[in-house]
Coordinates of C-alpha atoms in Angstrom, one line a residue:
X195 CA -40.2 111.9 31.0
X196 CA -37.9 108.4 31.6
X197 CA -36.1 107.3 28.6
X198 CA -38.8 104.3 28.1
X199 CA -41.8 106.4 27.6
X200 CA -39.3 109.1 25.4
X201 CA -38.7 106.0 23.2
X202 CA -42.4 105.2 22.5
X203 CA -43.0 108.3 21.8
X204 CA -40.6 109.1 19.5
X205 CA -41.2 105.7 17.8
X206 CA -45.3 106.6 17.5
X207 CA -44.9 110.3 16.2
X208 CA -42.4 108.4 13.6
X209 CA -45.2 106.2 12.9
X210 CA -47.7 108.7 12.6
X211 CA -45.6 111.1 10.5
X212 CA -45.1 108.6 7.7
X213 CA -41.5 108.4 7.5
X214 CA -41.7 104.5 7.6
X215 CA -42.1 104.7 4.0
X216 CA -38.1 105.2 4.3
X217 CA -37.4 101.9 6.1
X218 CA -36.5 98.4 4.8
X219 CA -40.6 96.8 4.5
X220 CA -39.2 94.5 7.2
X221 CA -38.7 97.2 9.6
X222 CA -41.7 99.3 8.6
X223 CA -44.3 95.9 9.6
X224 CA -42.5 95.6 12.1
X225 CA -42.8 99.7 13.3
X226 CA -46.4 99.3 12.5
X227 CA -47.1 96.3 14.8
X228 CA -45.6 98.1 17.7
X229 CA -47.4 101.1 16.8
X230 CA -50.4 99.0 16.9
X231 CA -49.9 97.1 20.5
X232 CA -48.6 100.8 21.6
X233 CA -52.0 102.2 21.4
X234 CA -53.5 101.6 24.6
X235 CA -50.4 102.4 26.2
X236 CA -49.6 105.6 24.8
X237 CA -53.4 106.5 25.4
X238 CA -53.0 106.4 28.5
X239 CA -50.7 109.2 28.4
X240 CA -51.9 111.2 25.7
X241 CA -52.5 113.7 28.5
X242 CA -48.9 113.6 30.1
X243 CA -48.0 117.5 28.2
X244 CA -50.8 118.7 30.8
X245 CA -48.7 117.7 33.9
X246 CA -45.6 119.7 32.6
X247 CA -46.7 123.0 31.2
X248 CA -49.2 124.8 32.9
X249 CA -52.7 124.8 31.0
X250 CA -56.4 126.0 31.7
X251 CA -57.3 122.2 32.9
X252 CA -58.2 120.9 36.6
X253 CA -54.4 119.4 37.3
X254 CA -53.7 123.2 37.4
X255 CA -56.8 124.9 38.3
X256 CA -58.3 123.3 41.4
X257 CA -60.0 125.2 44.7
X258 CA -58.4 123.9 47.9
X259 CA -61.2 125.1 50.1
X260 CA -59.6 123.3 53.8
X261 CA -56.4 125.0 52.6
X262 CA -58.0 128.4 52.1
X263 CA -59.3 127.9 55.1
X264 CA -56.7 127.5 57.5
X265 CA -55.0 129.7 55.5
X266 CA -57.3 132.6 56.3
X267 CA -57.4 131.8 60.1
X268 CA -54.2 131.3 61.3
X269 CA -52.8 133.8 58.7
X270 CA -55.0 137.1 58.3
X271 CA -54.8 138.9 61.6
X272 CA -57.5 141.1 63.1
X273 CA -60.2 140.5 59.8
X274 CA -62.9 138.4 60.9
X275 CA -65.6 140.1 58.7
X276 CA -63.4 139.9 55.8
X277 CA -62.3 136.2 56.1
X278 CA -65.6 135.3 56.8
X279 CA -66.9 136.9 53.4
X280 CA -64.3 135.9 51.7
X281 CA -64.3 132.1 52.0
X282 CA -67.6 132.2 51.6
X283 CA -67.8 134.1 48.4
X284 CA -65.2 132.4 47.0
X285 CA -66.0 128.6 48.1
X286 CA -69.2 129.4 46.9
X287 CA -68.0 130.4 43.5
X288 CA -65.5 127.8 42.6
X289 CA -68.1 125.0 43.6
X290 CA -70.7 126.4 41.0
X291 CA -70.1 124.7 37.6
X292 CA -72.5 127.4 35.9
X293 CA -71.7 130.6 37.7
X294 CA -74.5 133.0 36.2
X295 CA -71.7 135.9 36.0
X296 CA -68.1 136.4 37.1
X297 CA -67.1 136.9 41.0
X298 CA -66.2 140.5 41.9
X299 CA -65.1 141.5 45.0
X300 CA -63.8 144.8 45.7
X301 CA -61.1 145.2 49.2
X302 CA -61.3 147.9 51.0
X303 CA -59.3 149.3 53.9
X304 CA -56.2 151.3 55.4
X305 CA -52.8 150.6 53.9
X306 CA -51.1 147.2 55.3
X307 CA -54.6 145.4 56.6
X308 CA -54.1 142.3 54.1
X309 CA -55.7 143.1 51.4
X310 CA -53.3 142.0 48.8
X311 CA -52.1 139.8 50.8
X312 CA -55.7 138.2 50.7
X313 CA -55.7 138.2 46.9
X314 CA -52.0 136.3 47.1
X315 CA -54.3 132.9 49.3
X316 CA -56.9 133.2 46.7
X317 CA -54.0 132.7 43.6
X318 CA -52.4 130.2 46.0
X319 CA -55.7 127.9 46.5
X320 CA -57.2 127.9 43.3
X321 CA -54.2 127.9 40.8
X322 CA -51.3 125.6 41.5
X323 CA -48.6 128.1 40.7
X324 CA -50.0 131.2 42.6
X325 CA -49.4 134.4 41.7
X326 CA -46.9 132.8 39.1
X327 CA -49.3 131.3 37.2
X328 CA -50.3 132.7 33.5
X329 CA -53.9 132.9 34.5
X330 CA -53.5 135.2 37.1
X331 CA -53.3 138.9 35.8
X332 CA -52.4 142.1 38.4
X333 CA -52.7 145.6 37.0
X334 CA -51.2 148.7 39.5
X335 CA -52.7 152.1 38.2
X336 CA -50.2 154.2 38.6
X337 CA -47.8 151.3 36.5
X338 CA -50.8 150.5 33.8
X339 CA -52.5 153.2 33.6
X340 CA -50.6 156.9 34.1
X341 CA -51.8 159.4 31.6
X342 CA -54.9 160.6 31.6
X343 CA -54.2 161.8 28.3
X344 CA -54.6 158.0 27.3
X345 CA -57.7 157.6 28.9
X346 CA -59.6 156.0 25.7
X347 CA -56.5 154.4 24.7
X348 CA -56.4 152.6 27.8
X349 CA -60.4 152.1 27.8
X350 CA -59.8 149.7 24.5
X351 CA -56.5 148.6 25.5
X352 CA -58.1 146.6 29.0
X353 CA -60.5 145.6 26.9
X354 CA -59.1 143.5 24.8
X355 CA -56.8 142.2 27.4
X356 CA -59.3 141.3 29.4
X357 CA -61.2 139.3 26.5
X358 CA -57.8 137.7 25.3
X359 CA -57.3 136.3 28.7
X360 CA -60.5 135.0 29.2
X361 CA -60.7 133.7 25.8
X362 CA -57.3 131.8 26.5
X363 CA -58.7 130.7 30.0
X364 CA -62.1 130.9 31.1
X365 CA -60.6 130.3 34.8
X366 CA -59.0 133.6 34.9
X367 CA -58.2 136.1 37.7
X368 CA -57.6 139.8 37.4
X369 CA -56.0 141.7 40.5
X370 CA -57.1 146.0 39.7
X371 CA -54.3 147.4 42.7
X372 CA -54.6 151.0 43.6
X373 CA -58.2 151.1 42.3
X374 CA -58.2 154.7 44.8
X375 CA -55.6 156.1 42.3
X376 CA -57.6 155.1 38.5
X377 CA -58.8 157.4 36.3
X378 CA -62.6 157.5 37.1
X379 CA -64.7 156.0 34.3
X380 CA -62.4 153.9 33.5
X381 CA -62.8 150.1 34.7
X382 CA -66.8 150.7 33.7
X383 CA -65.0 150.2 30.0
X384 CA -65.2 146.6 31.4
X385 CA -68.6 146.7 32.8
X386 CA -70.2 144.1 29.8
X387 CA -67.6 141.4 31.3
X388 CA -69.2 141.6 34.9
X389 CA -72.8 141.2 33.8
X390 CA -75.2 138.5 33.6
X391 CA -74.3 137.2 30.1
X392 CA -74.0 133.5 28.3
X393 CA -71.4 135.0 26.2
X394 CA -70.4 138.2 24.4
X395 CA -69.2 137.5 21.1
X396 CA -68.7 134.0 21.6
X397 CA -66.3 134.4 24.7
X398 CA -68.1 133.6 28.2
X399 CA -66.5 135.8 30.9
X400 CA -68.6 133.9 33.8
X401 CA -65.7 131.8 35.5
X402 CA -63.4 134.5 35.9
X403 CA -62.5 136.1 38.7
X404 CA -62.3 140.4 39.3
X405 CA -60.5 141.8 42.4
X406 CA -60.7 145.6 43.1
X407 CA -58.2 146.8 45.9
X408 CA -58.4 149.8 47.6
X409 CA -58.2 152.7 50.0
X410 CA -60.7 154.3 49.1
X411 CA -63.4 153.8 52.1
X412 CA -60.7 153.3 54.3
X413 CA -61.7 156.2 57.0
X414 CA -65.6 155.5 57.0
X415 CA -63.9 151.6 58.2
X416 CA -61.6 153.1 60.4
X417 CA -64.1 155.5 61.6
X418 CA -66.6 152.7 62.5
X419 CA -63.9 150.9 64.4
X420 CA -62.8 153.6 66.1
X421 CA -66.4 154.0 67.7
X422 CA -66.9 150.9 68.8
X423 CA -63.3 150.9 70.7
X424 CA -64.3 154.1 72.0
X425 CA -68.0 152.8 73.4
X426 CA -65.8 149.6 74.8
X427 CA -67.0 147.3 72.6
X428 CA -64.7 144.3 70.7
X429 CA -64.2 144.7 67.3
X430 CA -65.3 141.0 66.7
X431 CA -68.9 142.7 67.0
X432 CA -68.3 145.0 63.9
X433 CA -70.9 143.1 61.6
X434 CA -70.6 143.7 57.5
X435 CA -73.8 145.6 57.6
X436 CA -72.3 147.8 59.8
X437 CA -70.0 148.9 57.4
X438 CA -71.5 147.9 53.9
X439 CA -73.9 150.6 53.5
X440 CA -71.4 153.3 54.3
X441 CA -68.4 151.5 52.7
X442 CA -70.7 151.6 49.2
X443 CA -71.7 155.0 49.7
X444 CA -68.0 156.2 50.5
X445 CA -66.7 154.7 47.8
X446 CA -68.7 155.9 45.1
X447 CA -68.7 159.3 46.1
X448 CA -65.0 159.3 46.0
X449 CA -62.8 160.6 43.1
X450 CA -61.7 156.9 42.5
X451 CA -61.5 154.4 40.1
X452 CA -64.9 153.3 41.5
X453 CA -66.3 156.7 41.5
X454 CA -70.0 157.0 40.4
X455 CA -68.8 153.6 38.4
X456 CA -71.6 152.0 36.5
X457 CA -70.3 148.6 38.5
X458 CA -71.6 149.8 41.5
X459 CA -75.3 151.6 40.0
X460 CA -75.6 148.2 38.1
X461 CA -74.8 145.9 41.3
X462 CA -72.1 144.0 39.5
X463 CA -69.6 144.2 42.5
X464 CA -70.8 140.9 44.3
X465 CA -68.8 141.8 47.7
X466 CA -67.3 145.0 49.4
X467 CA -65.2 143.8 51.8
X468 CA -63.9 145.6 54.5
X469 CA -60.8 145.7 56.0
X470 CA -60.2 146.6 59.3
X471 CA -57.7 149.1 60.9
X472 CA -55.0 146.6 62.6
X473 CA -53.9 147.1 66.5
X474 CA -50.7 146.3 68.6
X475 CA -51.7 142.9 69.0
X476 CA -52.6 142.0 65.3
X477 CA -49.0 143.5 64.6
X478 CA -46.8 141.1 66.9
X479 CA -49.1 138.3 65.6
X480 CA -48.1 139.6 61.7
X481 CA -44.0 139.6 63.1
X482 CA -44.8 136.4 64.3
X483 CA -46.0 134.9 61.7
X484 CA -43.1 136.5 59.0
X485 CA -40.6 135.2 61.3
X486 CA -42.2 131.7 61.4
X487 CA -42.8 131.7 56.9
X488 CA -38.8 132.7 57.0
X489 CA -38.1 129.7 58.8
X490 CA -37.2 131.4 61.8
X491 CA -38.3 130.4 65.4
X492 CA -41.1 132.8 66.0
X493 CA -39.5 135.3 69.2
X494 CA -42.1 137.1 71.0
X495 CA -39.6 139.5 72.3
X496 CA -38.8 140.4 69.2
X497 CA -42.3 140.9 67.9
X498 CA -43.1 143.7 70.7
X499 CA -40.3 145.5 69.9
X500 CA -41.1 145.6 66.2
X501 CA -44.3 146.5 66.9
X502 CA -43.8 149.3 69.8
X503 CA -41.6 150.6 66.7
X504 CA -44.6 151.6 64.6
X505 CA -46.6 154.5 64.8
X506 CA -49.7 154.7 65.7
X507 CA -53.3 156.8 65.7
X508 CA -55.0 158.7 66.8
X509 CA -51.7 160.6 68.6
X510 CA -54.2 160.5 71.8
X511 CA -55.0 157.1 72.0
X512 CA -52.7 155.2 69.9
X513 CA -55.1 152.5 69.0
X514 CA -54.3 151.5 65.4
X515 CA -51.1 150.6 63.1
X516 CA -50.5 153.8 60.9
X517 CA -49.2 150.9 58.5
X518 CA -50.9 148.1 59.1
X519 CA -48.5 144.7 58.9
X520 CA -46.7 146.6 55.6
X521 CA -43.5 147.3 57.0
X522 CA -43.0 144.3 58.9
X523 CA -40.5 141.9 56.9
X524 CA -38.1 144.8 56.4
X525 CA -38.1 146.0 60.2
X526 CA -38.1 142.2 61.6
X527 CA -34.2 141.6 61.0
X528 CA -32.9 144.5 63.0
X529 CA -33.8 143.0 66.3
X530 CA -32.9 139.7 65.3

């Protein structure tokens, strides 16, 4: 704030706190008049608080669909299923004023195929400070969540963290990572949030925002992809419904956080999105791309080589990334 505008307002809140009582008469008529024709002008900024601390308003919630966009194309390799999805779910959400219930998508895929990395462009378009922001909430299992022992704790503890959030910011967004490795049973302690309700005492949980990562489902995906490379077919015609069915099924029937989940019986998860298994190809474009976010000049040679350094399945064939793009901005600098 400039010095100018520091010295109105100090001069109104001593206005408005009555301590003109303690000047000369003079002075206070004179404090007074300016307070007066000072009005308009500080009404005009009676908002300026908003633009320096992050709050649950528009200045610092706001989706950025073209950057989302672009975002999605030039930086998630090798998932057109899921960017399509994705952008559409989520475009479609944020333009809705009156959402009926909260948007929950659940990721699912191999290790390294983008999925947080997906949930990172999703912070970064629709809250001005990202992941930093105090509206956006991640929860890891194994960190959250250890003891099974705790179970019920932990039912009542998520809770009412999920209600205090939401009742501090109707805008919220919760990231659930390692949903493969949560107690079963657990998230459906949540399931009232994702429904189709006005309100549950008095708080509405329809703007927020739930992401489920996972695994879990990640070899029925793989398992699809593997077929269609193996009949000689692209993986740009792997459709969702060739995977959604199977991805459902897999998923519930898995000893996973998701795992005969009422959120799935009760069709509260809006979106499964899968993930596909990433080749050679989507791997040098990943180096490329870390080498180009580091500020670097983006080296081809230097990409194959990081990429022929990987593993990859099955041992026969050697189609896919054992690791997706995971390891890439650790393994980048020693070819450099």
């Amino acid at each position: 704030m400039n010095p100018e505008k520091r010295h109105v307002l100090l001069l109104w809140m001593l206005v408005c706190s009555g301590m003109t009582e303690a000047i000369e008469p003079i002075s206070t008529s004179i404090a007074v008049g300016m307070a007066a024709a000072l009005t308009g002008f500080l009404a005009s900024y009676q908002n300026i608080f908003y633009y320096f601390n992050e709050c649950c308003r528009p200045e610092w919630i706001s989706f950025n669909k073209t950057g989302f966009e672009v975002d999605l194309e030039s930086k998630l390799f090798g998932q057109h299923i899921a960017s399509r999805v994705i952008l559409k779910a989520v475009n479609g959400f944020m333009r809705d004023d009156n959402p009926k219930k909260p948007l929950v998508l659940s990721l699912h895929g191999p290790s390294g195929t983008g999925k947080n990395f997906v949930s990172k462009l999703i912070a970064a378009h629709i809250y001005k400070k990202g992941m930093d922001s105090s509206y956006v909430h991640v929860l890891t299992s194994e960190l959250h969540f250890p003891l099974q022992s705790q179970f019920e704790t932990y039912k009542t503890q998520l809770q009412q963290w999920i209600k205090g959030n939401v009742t501090n910011c109707e805008r919220s967004m919760f990231i659930f990572d390692e949903m493969d490795k949560m107690h079963p049973g657990l998230i459906d302690s949540i399931k009232p949030y994702l429904g189709y309700h006005n309100n549950l005492d008095g708080v509405s949980y329809r703007k927020a925002i739930f992401i489920f990562l996972s695994n879990a489902g990640g070899k029925s995906i793989t398992q699809t992809a593997l077929d269609f490379w193996k009949a000689g077919r692209d993986r740009e015609e792997i459709k969702l419904n060739d995977l959604e069915t199977g991805l459902s099924s897999s998923v519930f029937n898995s000893n996973s956080g998701l795992g005969h989940s009422g959120l799935i019986t009760k069709n509260l998860v809006d979106f499964f999105v899968p993930f596909l298994p990433l080749e050679y190809r989507h791997v040098v474009q990943c180096v490329m791309a870390e080498m180009k976010a580091k500020g670097l000049h983006p080296d081809q040679k230097v990409a194959d080589k990081v990429a022929k350094d990987l593993l990859y399945f099955p041992k026969s064939e050697k189609v896919f990334s054992v690791s997706g793009c995971k390891t890439i901005c650790t393994r980048y600098h020693n070819y450099i």
